[in-house]
mmCIF file of C-alpha atoms in Angstrom:
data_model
loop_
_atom_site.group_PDB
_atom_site.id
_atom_site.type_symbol
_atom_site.label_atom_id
_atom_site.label_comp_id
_atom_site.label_asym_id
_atom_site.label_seq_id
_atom_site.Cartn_x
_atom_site.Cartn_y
_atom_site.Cartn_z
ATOM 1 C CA UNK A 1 -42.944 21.029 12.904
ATOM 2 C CA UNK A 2 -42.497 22.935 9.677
ATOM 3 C CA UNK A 3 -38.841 24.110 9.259
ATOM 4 C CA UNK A 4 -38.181 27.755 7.887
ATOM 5 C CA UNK A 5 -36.170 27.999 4.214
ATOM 6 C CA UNK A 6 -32.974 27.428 4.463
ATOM 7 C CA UNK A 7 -32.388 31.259 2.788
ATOM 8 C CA UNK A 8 -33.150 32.782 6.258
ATOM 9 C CA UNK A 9 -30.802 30.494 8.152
ATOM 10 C CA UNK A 10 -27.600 33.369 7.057
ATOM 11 C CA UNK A 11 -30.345 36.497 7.670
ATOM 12 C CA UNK A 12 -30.567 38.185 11.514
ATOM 13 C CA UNK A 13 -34.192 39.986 11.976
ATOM 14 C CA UNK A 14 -33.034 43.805 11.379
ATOM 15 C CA UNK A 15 -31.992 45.149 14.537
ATOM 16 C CA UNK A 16 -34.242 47.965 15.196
ATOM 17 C CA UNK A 17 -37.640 45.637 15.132
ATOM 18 C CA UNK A 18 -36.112 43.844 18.344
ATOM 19 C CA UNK A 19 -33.826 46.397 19.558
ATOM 20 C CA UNK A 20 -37.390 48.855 19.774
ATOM 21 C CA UNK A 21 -38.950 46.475 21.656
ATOM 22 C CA UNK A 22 -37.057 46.491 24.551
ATOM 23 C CA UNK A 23 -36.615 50.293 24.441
ATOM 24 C CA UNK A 24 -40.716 50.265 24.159
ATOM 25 C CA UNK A 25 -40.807 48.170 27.305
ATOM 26 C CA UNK A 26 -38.501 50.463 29.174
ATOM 27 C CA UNK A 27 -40.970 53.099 27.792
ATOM 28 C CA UNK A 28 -44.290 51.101 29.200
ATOM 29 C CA UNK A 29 -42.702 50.444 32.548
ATOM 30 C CA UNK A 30 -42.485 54.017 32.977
ATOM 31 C CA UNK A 31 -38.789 55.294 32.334
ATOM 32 C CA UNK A 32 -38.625 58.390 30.106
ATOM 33 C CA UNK A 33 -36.624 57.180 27.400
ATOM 34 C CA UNK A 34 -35.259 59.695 24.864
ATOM 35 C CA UNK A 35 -35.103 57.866 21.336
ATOM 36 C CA UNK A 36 -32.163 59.230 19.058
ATOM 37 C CA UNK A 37 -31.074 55.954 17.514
ATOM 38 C CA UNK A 38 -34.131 55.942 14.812
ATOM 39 C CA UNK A 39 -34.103 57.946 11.670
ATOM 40 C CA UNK A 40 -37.970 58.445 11.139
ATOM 41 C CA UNK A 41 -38.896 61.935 10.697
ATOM 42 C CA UNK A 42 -41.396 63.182 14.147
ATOM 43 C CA UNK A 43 -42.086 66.510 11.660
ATOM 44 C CA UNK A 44 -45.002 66.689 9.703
ATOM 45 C CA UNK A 45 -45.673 66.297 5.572
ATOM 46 C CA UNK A 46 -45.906 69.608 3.778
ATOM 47 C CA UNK A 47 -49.828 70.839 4.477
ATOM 48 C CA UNK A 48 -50.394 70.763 0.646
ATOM 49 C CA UNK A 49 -49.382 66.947 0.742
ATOM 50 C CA UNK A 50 -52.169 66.454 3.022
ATOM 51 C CA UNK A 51 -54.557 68.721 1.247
ATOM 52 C CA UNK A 52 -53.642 66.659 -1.636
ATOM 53 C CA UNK A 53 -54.033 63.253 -0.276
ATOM 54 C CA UNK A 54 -57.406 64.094 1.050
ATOM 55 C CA UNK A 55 -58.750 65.766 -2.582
ATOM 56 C CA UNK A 56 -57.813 62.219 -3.960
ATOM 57 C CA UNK A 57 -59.696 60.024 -1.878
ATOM 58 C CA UNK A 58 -62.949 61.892 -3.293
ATOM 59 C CA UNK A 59 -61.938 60.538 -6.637
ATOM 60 C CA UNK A 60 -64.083 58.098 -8.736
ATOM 61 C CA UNK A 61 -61.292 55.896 -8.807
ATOM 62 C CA UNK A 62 -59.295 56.199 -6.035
ATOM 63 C CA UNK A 63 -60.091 53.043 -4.228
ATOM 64 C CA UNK A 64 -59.281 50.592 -7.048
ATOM 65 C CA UNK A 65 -56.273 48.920 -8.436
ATOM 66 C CA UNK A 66 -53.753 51.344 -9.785
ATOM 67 C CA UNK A 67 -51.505 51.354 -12.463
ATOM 68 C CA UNK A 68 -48.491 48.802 -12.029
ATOM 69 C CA UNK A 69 -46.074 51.601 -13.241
ATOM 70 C CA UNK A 70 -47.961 54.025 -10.692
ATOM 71 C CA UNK A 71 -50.310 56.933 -12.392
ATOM 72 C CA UNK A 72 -48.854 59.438 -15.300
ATOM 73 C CA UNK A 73 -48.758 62.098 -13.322
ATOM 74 C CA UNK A 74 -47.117 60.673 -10.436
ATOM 75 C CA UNK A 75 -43.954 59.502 -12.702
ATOM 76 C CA UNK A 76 -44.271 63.036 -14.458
ATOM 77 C CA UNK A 77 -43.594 64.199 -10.861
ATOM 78 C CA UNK A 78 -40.488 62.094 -10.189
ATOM 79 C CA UNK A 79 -39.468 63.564 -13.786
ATOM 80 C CA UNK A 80 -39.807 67.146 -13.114
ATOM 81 C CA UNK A 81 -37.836 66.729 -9.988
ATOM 82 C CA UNK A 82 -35.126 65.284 -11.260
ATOM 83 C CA UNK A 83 -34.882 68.049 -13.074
ATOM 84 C CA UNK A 84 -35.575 70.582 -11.308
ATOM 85 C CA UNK A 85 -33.125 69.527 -8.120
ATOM 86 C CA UNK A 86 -31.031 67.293 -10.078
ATOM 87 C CA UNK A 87 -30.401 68.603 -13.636
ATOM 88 C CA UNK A 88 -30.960 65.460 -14.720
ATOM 89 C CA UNK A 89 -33.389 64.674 -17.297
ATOM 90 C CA UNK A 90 -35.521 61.463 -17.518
ATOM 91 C CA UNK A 91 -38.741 59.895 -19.854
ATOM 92 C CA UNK A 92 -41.337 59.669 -16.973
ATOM 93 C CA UNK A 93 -42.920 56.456 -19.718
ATOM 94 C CA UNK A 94 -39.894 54.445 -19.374
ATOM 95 C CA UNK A 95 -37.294 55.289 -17.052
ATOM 96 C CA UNK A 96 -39.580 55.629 -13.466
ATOM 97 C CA UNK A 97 -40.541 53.360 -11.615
ATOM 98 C CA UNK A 98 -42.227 54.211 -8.568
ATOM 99 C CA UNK A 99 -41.758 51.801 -5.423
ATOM 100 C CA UNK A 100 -43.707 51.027 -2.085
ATOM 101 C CA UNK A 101 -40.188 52.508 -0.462
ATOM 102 C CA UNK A 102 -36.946 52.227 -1.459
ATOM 103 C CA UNK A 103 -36.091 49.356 0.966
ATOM 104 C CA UNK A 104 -38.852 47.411 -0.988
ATOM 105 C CA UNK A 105 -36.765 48.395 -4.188
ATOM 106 C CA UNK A 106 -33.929 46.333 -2.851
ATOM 107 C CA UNK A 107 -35.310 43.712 -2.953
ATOM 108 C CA UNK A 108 -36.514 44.041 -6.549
ATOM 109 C CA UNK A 109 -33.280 45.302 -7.968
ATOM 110 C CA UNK A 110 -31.492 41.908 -5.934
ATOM 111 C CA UNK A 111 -34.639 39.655 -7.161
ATOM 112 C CA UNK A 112 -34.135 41.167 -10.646
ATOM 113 C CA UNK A 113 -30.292 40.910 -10.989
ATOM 114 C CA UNK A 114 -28.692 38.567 -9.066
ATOM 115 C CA UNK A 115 -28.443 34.525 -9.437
ATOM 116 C CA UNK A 116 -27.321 32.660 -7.137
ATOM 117 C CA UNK A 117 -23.514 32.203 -6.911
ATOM 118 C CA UNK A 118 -23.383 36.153 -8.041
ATOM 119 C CA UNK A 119 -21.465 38.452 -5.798
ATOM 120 C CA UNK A 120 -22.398 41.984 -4.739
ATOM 121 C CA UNK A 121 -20.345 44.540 -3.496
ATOM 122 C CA UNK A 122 -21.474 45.887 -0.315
ATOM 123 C CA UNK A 123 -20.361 48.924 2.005
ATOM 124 C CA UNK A 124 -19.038 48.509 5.027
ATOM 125 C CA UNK A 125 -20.386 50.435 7.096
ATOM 126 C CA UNK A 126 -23.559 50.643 5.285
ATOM 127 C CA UNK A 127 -27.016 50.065 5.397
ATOM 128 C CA UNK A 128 -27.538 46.308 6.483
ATOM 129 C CA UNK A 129 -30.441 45.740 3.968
ATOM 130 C CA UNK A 130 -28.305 45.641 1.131
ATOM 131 C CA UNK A 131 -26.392 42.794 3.070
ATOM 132 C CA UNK A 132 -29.012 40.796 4.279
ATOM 133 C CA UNK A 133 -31.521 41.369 0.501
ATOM 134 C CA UNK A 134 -28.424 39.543 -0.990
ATOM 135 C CA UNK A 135 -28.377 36.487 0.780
ATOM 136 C CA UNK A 136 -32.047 36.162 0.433
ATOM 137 C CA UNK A 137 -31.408 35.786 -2.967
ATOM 138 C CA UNK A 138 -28.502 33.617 -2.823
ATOM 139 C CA UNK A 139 -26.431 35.716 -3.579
ATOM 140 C CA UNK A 140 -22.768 36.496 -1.598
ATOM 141 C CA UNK A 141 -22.156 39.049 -0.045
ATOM 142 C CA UNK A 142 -18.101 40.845 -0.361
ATOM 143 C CA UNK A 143 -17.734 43.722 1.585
ATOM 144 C CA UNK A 144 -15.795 46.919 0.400
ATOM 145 C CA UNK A 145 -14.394 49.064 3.521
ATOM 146 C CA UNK A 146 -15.384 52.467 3.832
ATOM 147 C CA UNK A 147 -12.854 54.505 6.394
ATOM 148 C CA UNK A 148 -12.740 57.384 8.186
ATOM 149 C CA UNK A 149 -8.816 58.244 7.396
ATOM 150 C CA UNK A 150 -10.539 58.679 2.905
ATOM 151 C CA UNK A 151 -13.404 60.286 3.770
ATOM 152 C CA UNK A 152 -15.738 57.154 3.527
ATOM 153 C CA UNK A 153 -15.734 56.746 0.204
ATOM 154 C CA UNK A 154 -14.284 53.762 -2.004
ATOM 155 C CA UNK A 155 -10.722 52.536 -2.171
ATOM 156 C CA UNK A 156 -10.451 51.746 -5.957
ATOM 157 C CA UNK A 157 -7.212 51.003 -5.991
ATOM 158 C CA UNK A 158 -8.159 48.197 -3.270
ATOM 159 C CA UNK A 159 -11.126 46.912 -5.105
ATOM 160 C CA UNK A 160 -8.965 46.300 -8.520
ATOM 161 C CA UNK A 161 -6.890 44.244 -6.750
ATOM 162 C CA UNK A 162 -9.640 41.929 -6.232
ATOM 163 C CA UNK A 163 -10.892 39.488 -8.244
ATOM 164 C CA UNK A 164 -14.295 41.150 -9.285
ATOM 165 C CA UNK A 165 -15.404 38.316 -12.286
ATOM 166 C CA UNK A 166 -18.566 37.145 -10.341
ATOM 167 C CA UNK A 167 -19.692 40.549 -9.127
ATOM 168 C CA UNK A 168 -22.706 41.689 -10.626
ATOM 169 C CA UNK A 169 -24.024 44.193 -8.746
ATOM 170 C CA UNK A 170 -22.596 47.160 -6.197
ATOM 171 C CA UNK A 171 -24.620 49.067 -3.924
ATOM 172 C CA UNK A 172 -23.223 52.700 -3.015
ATOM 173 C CA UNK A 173 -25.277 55.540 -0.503
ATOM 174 C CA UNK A 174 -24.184 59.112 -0.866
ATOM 175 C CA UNK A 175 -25.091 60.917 1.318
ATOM 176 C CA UNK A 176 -23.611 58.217 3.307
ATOM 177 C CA UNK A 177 -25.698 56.663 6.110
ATOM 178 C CA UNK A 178 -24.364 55.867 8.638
ATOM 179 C CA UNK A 179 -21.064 58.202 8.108
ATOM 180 C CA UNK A 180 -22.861 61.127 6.970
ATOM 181 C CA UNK A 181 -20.408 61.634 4.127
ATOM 182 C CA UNK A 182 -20.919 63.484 1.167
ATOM 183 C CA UNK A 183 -20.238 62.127 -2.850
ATOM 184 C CA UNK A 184 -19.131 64.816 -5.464
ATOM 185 C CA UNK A 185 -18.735 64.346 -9.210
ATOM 186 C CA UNK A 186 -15.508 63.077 -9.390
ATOM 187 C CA UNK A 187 -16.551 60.147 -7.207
ATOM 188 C CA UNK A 188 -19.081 59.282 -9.283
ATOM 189 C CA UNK A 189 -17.289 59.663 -12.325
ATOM 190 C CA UNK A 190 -15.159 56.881 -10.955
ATOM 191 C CA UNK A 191 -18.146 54.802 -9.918
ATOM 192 C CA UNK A 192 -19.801 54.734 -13.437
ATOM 193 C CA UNK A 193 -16.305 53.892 -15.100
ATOM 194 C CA UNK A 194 -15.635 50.979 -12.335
ATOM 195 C CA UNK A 195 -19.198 49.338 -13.094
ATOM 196 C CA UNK A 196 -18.560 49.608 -16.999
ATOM 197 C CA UNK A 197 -14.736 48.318 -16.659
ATOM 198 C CA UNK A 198 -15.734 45.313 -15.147
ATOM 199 C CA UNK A 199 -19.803 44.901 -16.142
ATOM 200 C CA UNK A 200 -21.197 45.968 -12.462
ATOM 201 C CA UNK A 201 -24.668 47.797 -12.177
ATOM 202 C CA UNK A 202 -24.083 50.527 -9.858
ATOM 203 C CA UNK A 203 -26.698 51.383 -7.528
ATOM 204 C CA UNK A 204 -27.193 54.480 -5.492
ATOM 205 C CA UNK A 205 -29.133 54.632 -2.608
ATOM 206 C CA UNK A 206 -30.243 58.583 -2.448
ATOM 207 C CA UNK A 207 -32.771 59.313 -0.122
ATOM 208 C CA UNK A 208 -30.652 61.869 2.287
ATOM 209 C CA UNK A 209 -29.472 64.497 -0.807
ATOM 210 C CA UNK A 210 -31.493 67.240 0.791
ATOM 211 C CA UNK A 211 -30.986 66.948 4.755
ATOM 212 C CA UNK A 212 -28.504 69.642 5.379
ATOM 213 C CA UNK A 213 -26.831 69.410 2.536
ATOM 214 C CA UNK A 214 -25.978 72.231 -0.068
ATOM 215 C CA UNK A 215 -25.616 70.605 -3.197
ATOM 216 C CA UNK A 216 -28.059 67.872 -3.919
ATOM 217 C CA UNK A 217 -26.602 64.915 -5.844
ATOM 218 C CA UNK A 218 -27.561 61.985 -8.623
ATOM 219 C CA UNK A 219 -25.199 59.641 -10.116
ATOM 220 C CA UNK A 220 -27.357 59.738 -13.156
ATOM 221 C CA UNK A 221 -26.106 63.459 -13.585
ATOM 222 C CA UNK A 222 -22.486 62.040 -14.818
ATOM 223 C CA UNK A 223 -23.721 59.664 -17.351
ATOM 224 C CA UNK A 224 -26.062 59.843 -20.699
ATOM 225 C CA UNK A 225 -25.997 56.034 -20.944
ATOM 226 C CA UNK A 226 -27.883 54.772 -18.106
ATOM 227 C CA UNK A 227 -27.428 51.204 -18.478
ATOM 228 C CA UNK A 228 -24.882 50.398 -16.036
ATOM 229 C CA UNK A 229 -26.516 52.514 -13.582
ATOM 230 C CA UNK A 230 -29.797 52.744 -11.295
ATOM 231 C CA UNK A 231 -30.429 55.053 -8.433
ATOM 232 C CA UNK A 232 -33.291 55.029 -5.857
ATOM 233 C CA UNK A 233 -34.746 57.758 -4.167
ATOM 234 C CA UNK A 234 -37.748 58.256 -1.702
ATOM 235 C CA UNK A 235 -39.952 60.888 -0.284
ATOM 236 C CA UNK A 236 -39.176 59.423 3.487
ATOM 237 C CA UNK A 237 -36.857 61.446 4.173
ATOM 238 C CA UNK A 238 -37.178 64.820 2.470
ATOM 239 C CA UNK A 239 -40.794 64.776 3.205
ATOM 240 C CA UNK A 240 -41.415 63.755 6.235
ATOM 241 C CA UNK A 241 -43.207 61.056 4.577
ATOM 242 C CA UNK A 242 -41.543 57.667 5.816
ATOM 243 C CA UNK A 243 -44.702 55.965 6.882
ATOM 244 C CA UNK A 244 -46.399 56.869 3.077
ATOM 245 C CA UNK A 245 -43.743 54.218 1.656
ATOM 246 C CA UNK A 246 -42.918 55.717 -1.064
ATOM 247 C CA UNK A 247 -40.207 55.415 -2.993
ATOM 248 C CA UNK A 248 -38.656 55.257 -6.918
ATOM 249 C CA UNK A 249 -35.966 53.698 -8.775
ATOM 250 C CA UNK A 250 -34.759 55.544 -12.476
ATOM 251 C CA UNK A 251 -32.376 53.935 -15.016
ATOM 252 C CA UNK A 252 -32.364 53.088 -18.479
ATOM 253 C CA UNK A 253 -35.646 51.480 -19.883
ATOM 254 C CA UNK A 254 -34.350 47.787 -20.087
ATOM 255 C CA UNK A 255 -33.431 47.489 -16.453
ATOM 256 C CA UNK A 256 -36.856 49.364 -15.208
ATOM 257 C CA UNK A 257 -38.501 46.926 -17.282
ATOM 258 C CA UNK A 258 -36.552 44.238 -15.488
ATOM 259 C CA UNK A 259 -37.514 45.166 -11.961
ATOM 260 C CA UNK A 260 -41.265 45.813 -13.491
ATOM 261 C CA UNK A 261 -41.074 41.969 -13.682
ATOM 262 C CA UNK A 262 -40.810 41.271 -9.961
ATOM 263 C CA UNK A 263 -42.710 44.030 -9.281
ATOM 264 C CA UNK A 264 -45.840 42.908 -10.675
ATOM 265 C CA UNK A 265 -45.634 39.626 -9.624
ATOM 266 C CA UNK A 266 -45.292 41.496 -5.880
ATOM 267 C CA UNK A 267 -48.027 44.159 -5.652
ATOM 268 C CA UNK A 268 -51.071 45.612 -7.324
ATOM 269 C CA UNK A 269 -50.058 49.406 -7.245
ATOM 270 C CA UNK A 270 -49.967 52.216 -4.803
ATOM 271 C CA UNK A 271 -52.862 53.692 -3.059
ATOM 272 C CA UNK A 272 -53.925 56.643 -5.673
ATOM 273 C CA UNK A 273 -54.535 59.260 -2.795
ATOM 274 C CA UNK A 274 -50.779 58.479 -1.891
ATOM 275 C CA UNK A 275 -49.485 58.956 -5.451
ATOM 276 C CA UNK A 276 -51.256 62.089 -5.751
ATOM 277 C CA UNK A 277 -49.984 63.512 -2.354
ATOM 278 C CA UNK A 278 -46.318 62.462 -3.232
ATOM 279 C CA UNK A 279 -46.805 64.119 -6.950
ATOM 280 C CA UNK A 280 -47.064 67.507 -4.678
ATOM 281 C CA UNK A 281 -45.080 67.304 -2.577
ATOM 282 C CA UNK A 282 -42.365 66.675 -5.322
ATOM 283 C CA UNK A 283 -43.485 69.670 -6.918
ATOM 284 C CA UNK A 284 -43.142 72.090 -4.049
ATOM 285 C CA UNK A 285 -40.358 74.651 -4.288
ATOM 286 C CA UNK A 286 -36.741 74.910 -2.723
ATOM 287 C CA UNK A 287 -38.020 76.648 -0.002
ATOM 288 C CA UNK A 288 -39.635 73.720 2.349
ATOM 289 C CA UNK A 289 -36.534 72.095 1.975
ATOM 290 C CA UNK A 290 -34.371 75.386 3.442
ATOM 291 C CA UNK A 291 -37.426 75.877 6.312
ATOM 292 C CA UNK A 292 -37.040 72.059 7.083
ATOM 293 C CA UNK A 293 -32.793 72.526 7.144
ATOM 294 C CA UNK A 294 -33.535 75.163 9.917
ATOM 295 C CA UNK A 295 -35.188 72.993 12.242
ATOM 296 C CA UNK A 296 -32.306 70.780 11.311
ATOM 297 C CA UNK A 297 -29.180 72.542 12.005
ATOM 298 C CA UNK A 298 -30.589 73.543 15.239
ATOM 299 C CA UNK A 299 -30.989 70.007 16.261
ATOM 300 C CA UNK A 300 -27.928 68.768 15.176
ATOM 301 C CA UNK A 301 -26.362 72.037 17.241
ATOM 302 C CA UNK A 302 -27.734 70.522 20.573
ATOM 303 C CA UNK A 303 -26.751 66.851 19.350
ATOM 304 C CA UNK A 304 -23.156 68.088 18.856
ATOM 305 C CA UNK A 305 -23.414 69.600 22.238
ATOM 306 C CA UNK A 306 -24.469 66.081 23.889
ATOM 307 C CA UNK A 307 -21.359 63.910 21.603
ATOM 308 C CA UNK A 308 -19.034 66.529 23.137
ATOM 309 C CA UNK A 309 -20.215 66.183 26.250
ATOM 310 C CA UNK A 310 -19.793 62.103 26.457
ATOM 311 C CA UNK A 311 -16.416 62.893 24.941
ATOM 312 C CA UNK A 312 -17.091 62.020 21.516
ATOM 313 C CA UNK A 313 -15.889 63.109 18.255
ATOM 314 C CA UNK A 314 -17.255 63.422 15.254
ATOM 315 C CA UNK A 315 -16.563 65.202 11.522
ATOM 316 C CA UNK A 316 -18.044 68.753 11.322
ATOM 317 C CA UNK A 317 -19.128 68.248 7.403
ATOM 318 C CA UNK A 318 -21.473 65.411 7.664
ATOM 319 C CA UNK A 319 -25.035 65.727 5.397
ATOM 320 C CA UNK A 320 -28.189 63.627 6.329
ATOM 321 C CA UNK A 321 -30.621 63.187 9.612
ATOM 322 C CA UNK A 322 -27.938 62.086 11.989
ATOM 323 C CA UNK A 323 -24.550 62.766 13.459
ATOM 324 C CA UNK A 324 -22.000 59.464 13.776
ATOM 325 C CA UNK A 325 -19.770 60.055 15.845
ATOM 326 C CA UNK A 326 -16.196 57.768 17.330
ATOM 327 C CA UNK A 327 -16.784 56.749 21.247
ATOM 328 C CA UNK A 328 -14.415 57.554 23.725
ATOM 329 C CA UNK A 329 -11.180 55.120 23.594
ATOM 330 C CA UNK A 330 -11.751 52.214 25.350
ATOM 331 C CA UNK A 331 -15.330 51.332 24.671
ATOM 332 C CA UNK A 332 -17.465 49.511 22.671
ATOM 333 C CA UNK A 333 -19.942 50.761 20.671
ATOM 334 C CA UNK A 334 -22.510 48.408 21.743
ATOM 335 C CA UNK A 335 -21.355 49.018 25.610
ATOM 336 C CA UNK A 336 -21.629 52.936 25.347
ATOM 337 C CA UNK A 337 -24.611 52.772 23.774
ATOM 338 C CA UNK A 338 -26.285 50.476 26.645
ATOM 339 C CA UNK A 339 -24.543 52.812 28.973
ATOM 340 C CA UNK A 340 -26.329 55.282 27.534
ATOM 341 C CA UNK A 341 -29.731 53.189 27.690
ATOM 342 C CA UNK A 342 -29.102 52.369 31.578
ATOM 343 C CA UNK A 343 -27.563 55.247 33.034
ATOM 344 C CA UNK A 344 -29.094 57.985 30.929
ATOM 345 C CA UNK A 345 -32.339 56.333 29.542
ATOM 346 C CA UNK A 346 -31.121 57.820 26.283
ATOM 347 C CA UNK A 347 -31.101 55.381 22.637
ATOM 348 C CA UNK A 348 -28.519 55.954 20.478
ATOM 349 C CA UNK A 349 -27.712 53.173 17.329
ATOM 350 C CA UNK A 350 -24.514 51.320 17.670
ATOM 351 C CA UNK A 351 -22.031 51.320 14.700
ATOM 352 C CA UNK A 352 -21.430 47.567 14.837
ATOM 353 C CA UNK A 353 -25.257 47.180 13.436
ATOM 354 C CA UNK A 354 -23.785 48.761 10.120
ATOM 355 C CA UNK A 355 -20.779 46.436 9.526
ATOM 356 C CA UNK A 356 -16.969 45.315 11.262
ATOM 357 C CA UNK A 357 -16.126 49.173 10.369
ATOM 358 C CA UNK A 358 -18.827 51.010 12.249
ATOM 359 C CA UNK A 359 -17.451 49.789 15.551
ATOM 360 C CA UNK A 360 -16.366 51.979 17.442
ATOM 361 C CA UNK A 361 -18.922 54.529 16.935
ATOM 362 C CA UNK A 362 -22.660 55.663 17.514
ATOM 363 C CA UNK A 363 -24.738 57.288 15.305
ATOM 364 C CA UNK A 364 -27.257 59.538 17.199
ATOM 365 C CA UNK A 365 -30.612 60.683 15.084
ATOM 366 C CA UNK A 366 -31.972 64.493 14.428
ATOM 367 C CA UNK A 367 -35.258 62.903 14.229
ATOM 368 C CA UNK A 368 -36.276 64.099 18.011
ATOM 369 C CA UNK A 369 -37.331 67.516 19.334
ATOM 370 C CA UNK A 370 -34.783 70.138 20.118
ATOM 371 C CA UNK A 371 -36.320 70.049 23.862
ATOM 372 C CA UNK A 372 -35.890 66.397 23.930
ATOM 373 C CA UNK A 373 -32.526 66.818 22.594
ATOM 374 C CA UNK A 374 -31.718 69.504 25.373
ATOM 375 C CA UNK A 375 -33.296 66.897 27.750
ATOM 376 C CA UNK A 376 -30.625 64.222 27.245
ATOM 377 C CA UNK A 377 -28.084 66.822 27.319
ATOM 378 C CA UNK A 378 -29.296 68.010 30.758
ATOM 379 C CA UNK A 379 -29.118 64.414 31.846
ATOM 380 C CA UNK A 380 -25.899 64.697 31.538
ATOM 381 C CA UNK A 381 -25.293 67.059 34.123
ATOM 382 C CA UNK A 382 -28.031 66.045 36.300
#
């Protein structure tokens, strides 16, 4: 019998592939299971998008390989965005790099990086990709805390304490997934001198900036020298796009041109009619992104009303596609949530899944119909 690589031996399969399987067997043996624990858009991709998409596939060249650094007007796209919704200002030649998804840009940015023996800061909660990526690599893993009590953001003053000489690399996510919580400059600020202090490339994860929140972030906003910072972004989210894959990753030219490197060696492009969809859709106005808030807030109303009514609570200010919220005293996160499951037929997430400091709570998804949404409350009552 062929034995796997050691590298997977310290790597779980990610929770939602086998946690949806079970909740897809409930579904096939007939319970009506309402699904709030996934964040996958059920809306639709702006009609131009499609329009788009389809236009492409009539072209010459649509069905052949495609450039490694994805087409010139694709990355001119990512450009004018930036800078349109950012204020940030970037050479579409060198300093885009457009990714199959941002989760696949994880894996570059580790694979480009990291050696093995290197450390890599890592939030806790946080997104367990960044986690499990790293010890792929070989790679260790040293969890920073992020708390409720500060907001969810970094404790400096606890991190230079620590003895940072092998860290190479630390992943940050604002807007926060799981906790929802929101970065402003002065974090940032703080971020970019931390990495250059003690020579850490500082990644931001950034695909939630425009999901009910005002005032749409970038880390590369505080910083003309881009060096000791990347950030990736992706049209999943924003654009109701998450099964597109489609992501990016900007920074200065010399670390682009370091993930280019794995990425080549990886894939042979993106699908043109893709890249040409995505180029519209990045060029659409402010105004889908207020008409998709709507639909939004009135969600996360109802989902409010259902954490309240299984005597949750949770922090009024949170940005992004899903409300995390603490679980009554006394329970588990993993218990409520199959109480949920069993007595409700209702899916939440668990907090646990997202690090030692997400237990405790449950993080419920806006990525279901308001009626569904007012169905699960109603169960409630029922």
């Amino acid at each position: 019998m062929i034995a796997q690589a050691n590298r997977l031996d310290h790597v779980e399969e990610y929770y939602f592939s086998t946690k949806l399987k079970e909740v897809r067997a409930l579904q096939d043996s007939g319970q009506p299971i309402i699904n709030l624990g996934v964040g996958s858009p059920d809306l639709q991709p702006p009609p131009q998008v499609m329009t788009a998409l389809h236009q492409a596939l009539l072209n010459p060249s649509a069905h052949q390989y495609q450039p490694y650094r994805g087409t010139n007007d694709f990355r001119k796209s990512i450009a004018e965005f930036y800078k349109n919704f950012y204020n940030v200002g970037l050479n579409h030649e060198t300093e885009i790099l457009p990714l199959m998804g941002s989760k696949e840009g994880i894996t570059h940015i580790s694979m480009a990086f990291l050696n093995e023996g290197d450390e890599v800061l890592v939030p806790n909660p946080g997104y367990p990709t960044y986690a499990a990526v790293s010890r792929l690599v070989g790679a260790s893993t040293v969890l920073y805390d992020l708390k409720e009590e500060t907001g969810w953001l970094p404790d400096f003053e606890e991190l230079e304490k620590r003895d940072l000489s092998k860290v190479k690399l630390m992943w940050v996510n604002y807007p926060n997934m799981p906790t929802g919580a929101v970065a402003k400059k002065e974090l940032f600020e703080k971020l970019i001198a931390f990495g250059k202090k003690h020579s850490i490339l500082i990644v931001n994860d950034n695909p939630y900036s425009f999901i009910l929140n005002e005032e749409p972030e970038s880390i590369l906003k505080y910083s003309s020298d881009l060096k000791g910072i990347m950030e990736l972004n992706s049209l999943s989210k924003s654009f109701n796009m998450s099964g597109w894959r489609i992501g990016m990753l900007c920074g200065s030219e010399k670390n682009i041109n370091s993930v280019l490197k794995v990425k080549t060696n990886m894939d042979s492009g993106m699908f043109f009619p893709l890249q040409a969809g995505a180029a519209m859709a990045l060029r659409l106005p402010q105004e889908w992104f207020k008409e998709q808030n709507k639909i939004y807030m009135r969600r996360k109303e109802e989902i409010r009303k259902l954490a309240t009514a299984l005597k949750c609570s949770f922090s009024e200010d949170q940005a992004g596609m899903f409300l995390w919220c603490k679980v009554p005293e006394g329970n588990t996160s993993e218990g409520f949530v199959e109480h949920l499951l069993k007595e409700y037929h209702i899916f939440a997430a668990p907090g646990f899944i997202f690090g030692s400091q997400g237990e405790g709570y449950i993080r419920f998804s806006l990525c279901a119909s308001e009626e569904n949404i007012i169905k699960a409350c109603n169960r409630l009552t029922a």
